[in-house]
Tab-separated table of C-alpha atoms in Angstrom:
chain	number	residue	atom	x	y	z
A	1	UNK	CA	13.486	8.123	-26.570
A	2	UNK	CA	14.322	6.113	-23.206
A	3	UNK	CA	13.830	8.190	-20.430
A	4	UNK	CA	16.312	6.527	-18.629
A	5	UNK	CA	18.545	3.679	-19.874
A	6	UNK	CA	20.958	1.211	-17.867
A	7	UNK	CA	22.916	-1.652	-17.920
A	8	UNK	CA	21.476	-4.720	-16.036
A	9	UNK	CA	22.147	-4.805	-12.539
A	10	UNK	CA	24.300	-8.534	-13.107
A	11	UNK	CA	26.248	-6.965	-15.703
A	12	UNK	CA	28.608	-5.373	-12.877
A	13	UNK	CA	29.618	-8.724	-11.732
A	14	UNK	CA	29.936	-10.249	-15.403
A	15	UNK	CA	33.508	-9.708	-15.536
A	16	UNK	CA	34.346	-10.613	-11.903
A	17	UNK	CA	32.639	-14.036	-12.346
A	18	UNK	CA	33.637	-15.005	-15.868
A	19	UNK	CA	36.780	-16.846	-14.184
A	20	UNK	CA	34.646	-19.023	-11.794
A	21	UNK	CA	33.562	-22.262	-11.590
A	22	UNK	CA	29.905	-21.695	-11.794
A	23	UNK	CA	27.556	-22.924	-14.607
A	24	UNK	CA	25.024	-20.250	-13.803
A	25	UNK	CA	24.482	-18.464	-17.470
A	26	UNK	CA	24.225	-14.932	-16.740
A	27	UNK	CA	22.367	-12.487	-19.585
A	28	UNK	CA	23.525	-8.761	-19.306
A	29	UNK	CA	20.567	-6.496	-21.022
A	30	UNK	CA	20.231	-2.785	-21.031
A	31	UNK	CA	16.815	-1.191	-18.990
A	32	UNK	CA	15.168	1.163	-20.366
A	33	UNK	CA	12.704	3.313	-18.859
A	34	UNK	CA	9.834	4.876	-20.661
A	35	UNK	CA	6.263	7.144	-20.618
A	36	UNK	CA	3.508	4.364	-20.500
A	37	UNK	CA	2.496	3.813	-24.446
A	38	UNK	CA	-1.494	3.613	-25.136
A	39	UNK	CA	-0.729	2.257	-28.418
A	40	UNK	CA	1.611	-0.703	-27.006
A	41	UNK	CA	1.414	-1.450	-23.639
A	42	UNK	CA	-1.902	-1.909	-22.642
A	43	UNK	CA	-1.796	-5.866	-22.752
A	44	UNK	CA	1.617	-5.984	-21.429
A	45	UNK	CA	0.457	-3.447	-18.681
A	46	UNK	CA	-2.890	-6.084	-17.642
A	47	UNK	CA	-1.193	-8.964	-17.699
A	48	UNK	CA	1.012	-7.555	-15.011
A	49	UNK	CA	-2.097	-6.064	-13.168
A	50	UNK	CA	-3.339	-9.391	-13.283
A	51	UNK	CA	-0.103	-11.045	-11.849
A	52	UNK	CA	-0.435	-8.089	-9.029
A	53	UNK	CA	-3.487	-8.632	-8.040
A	54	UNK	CA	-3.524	-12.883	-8.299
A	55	UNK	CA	-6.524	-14.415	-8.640
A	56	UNK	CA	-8.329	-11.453	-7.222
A	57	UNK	CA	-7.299	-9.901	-10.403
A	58	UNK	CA	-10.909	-11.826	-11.356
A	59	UNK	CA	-13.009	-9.247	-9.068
A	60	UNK	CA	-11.124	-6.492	-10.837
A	61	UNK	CA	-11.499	-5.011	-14.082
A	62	UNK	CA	-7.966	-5.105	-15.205
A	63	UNK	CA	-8.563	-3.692	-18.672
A	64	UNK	CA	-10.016	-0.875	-17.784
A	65	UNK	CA	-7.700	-0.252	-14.702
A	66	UNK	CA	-5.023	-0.520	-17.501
A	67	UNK	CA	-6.551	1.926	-19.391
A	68	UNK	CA	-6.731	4.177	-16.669
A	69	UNK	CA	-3.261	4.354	-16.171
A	70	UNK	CA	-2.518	5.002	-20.063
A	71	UNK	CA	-4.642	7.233	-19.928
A	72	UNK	CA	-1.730	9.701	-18.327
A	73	UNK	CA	0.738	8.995	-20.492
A	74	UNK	CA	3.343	11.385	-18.597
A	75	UNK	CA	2.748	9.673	-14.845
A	76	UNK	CA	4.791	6.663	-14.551
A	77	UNK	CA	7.141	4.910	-16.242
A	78	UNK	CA	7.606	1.608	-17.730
A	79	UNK	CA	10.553	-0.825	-18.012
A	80	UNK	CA	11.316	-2.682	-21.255
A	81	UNK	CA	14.719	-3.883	-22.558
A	82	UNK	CA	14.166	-3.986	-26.448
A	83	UNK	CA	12.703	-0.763	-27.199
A	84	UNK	CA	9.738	1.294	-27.127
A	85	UNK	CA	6.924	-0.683	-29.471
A	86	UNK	CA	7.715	-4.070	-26.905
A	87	UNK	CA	5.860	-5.363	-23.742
A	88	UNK	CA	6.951	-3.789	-20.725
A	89	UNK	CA	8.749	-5.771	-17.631
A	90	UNK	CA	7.983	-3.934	-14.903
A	91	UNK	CA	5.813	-0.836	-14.384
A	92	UNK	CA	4.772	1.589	-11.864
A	93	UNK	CA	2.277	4.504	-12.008
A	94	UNK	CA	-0.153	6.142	-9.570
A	95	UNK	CA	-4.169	6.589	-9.753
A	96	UNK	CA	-5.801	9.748	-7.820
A	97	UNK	CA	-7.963	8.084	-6.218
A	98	UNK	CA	-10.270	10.691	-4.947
A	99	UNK	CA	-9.850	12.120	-8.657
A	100	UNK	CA	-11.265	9.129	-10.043
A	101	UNK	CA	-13.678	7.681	-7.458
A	102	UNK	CA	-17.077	8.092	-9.773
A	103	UNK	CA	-15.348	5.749	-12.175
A	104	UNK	CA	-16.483	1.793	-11.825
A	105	UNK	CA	-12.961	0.327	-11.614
A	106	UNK	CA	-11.817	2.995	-9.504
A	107	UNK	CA	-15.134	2.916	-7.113
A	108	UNK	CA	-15.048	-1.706	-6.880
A	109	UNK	CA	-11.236	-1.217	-6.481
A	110	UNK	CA	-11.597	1.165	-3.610
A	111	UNK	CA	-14.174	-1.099	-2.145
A	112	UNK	CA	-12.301	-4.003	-2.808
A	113	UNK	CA	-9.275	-2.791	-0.822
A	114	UNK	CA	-11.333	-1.317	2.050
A	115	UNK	CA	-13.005	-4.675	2.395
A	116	UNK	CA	-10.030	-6.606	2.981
A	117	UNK	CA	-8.572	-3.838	4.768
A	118	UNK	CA	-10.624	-4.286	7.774
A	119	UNK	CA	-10.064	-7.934	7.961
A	120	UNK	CA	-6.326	-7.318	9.600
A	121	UNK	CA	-6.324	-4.803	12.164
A	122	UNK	CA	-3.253	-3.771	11.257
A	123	UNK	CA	-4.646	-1.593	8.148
A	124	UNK	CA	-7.330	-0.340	10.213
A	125	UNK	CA	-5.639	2.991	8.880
A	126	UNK	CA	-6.252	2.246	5.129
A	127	UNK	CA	-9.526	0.953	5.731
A	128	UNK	CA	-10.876	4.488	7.735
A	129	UNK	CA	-8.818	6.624	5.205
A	130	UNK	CA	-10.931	4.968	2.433
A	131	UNK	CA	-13.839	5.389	4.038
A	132	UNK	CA	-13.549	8.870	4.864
A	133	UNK	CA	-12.044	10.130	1.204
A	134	UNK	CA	-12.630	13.574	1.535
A	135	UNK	CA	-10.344	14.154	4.091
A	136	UNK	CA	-7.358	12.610	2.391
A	137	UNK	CA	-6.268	12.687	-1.054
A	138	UNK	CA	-4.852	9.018	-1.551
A	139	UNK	CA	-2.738	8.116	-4.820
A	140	UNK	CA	-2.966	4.269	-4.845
A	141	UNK	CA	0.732	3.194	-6.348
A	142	UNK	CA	0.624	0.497	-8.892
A	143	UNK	CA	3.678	-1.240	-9.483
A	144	UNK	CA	4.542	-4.824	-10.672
A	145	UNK	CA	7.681	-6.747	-12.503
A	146	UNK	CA	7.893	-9.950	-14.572
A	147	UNK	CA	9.371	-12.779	-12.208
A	148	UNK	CA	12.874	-12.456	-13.381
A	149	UNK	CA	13.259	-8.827	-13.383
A	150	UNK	CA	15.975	-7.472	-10.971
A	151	UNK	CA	14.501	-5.274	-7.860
A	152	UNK	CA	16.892	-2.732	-9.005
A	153	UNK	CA	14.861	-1.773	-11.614
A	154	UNK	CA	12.588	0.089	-8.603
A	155	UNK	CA	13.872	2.924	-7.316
A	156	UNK	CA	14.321	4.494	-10.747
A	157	UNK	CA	10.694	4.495	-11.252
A	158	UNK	CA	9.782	5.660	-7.694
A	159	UNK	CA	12.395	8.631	-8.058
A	160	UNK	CA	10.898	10.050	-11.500
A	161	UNK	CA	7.564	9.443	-10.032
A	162	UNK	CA	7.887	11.945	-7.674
A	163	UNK	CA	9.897	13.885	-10.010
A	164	UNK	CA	6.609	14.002	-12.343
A	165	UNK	CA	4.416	14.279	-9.556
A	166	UNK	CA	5.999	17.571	-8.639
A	167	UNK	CA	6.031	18.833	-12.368
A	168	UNK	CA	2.242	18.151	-12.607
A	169	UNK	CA	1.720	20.484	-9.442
A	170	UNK	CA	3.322	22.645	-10.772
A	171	UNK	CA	0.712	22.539	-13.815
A	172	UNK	CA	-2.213	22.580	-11.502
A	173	UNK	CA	-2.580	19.063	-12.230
A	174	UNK	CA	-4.505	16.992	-9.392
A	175	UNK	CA	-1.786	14.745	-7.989
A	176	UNK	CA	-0.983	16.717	-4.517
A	177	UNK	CA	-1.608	13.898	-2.302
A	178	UNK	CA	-1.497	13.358	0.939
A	179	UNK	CA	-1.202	9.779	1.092
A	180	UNK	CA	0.182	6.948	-0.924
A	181	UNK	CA	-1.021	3.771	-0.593
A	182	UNK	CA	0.917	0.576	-2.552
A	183	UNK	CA	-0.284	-2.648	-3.508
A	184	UNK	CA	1.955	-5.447	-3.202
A	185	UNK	CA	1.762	-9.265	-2.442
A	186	UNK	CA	3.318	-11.641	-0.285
A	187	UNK	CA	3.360	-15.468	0.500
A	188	UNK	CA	3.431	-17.887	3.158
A	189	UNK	CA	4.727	-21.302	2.986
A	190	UNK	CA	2.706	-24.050	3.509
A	191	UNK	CA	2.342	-27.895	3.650
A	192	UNK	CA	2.246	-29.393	0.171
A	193	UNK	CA	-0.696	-31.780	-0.470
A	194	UNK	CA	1.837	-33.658	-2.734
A	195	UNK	CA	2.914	-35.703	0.434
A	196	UNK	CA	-0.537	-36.708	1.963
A	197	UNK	CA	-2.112	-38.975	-0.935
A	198	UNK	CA	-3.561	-42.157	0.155
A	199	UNK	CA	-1.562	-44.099	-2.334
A	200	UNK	CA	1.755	-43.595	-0.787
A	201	UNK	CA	3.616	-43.695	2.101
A	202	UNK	CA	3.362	-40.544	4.481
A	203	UNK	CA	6.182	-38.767	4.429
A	204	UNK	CA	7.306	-37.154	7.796
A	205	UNK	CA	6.324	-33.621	7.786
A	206	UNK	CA	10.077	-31.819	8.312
A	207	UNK	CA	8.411	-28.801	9.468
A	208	UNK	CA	5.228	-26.886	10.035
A	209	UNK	CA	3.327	-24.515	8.650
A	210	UNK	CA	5.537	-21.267	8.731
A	211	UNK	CA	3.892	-18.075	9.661
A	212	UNK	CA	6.810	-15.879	8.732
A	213	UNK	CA	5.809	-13.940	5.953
A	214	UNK	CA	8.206	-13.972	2.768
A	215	UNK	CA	8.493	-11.026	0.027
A	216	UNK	CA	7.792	-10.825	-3.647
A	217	UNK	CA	8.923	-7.233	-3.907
A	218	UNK	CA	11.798	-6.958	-1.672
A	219	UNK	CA	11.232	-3.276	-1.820
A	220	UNK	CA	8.443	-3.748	0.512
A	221	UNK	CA	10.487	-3.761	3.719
A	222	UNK	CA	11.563	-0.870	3.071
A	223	UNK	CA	8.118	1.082	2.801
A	224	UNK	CA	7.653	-0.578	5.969
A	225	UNK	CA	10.181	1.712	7.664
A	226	UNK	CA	8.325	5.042	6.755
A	227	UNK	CA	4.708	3.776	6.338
A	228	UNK	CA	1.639	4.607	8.991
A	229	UNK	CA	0.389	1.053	8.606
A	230	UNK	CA	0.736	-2.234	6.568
A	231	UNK	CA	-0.057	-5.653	7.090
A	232	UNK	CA	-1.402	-8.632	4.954
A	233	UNK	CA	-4.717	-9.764	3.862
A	234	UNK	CA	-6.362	-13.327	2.087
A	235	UNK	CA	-7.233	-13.615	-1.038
A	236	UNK	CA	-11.069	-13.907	-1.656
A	237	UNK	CA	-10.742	-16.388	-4.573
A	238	UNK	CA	-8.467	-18.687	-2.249
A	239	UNK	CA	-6.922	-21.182	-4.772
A	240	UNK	CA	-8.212	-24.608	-5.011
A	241	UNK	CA	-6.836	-26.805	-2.575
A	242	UNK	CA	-3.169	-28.124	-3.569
A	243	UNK	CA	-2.780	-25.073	-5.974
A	244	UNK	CA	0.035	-24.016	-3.766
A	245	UNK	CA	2.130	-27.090	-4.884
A	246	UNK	CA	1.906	-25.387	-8.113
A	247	UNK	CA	4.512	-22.641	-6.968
A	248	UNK	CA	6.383	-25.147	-4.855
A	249	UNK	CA	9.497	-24.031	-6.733
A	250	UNK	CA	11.556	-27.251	-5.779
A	251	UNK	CA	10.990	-27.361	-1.954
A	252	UNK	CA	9.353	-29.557	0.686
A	253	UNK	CA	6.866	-26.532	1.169
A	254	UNK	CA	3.834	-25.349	-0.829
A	255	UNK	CA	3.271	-21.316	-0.997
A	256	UNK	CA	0.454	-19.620	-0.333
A	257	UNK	CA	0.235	-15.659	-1.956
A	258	UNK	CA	-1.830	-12.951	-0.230
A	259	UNK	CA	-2.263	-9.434	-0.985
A	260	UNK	CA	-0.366	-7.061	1.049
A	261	UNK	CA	-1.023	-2.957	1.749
A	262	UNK	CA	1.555	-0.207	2.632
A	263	UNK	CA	0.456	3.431	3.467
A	264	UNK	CA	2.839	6.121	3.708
A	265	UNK	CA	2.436	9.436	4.439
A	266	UNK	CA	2.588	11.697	1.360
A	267	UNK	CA	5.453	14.157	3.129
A	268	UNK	CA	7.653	10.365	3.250
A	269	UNK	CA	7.897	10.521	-0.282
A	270	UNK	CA	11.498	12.019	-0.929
A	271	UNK	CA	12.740	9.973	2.430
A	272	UNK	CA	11.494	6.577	0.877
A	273	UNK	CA	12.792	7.023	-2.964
A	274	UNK	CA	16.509	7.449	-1.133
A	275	UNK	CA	15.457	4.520	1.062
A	276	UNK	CA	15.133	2.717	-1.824
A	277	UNK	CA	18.330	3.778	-3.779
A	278	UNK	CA	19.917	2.737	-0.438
A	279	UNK	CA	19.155	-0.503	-0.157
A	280	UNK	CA	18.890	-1.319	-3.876
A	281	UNK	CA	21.791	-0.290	-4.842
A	282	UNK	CA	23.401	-2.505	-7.702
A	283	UNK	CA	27.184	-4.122	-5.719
């Protein structure tokens, strides 16, 4: 049984748009929420890992980090739309760090992320709160969602995580943290290599390289509001040059991903899950 189940977020506006002009198709499913499956989900669950983590994913052992987080079955939550025994769409769970830091994955991840930490100042905090584990108990937050899936699917699965978190307290389970930290990913945009062959005219560049920094999970700006530091880091497989026009996405600009790192204060936990509600709210 779902452990949550709603309508897709467009669905609200099926009705009110069914008179207009537009020729955008709109497909109105039903979300449904679940207890990560060990018997189905773990290649669902790495191939979003993967898409997480980009072509770092490489330097990771993403079948093993997947079968960490099936391994607790009652801490997360998945999202699928046809059933239990399907791929999910989204996930999110949480790994004790501290709880699991003689395990490989658990020990290159950590080292991974404390690496690239220190390369932005900005996350000088994650990067001395990983090196000094024992006074902190950090649960690093997973969380990913196929391309097309609505943002709206998130703050459901941050709400019963902390909903399960507290039950498993309760248990004298270890998941009392007292910081979270979230891996996420952002992009820049950059100049496509498209327009600079030899072979062809040069096209005038109609801008330059931006340095604003866009979102993949729009949730992300609002961890920002309540988190003790986050900032962005490179990649350390950088893509081959030109793999940016790859994700061009019909524009004059190449994008370039990079990982991205939130940490939040444990006691932040209840104040960002009705952040989140807030300002994902389906209209």
């Amino acid at each position: 049984m779902a452990k949550r189940k709603v309508p897709s977020p467009s669905e609200a506006h099926a009705n009110e748009d069914s008179s207009s002009d537009s020729d955008t198709d709109m497909l109105d499913v039903d979300f449904e929420w679940f207890d990560p499956q060990p018997e189905v989900d773990f290649h669902g669950l790495k191939t979003l890992l993967r898409q997480l983590l980009d072509v770092d994913s490489q330097l990771v052992d993403t079948s093993a980090l997947a079968d960490l987080i099936l391994a607790q079955p009652l801490l997360g939550s998945t999202v699928k739309v046809d059933g239990n025994e399907t791929d999910p769409y989204a996930f999110l769970s949480v790994i004790n760090l501290q709880e699991h830091k003689e395990k490989p994955v658990v020990k290159a991840l950590v080292d991974y992320i404390a690496r690239q930490a220190s390369t932005n100042p900005a996350l000088a905090p994650v990067a001395d709160l990983l090196k000094t584990p024992k006074t902190a108990t950090v649960g690093l937050i997973l969380t990913e969602r196929l391309v097309n899936i609505p943002s709206e699917v998130v703050p459901p699965m941050y709400r019963m995580l902390l909903e399960e978190i507290m039950w498993a307290i309760e248990e004298k389970e270890p998941y009392n943290f007292s910081h979270y930290l979230i891996i996420s990913k952002t992009y820049q945009e950059v100049s496509s290599m498209l327009d600079t062959g030899d072979d062809r005219p040069q096209k005038k560049k109609k801008k330059e390289d931006s340095k604003q920094v866009f979102y993949f999970h729009p949730e992300d700006e609002v961890l920002h509001r309540h988190a003790i530091a986050y900032g962005d880091y490179n990649y350390i497989r950088e893509d081959a040059e030109g793999q940016s026009d790859a994700k061009r996405a019909f524009q004059d600009l190449g994008v370039k991903p990079q990982g991205h790192l939130v940490l939040v204060d444990a006691s932040e936990g209840e104040n960002v899950a009705k952040a989140l509600e807030d300002f994902l709210r389906p209209a």
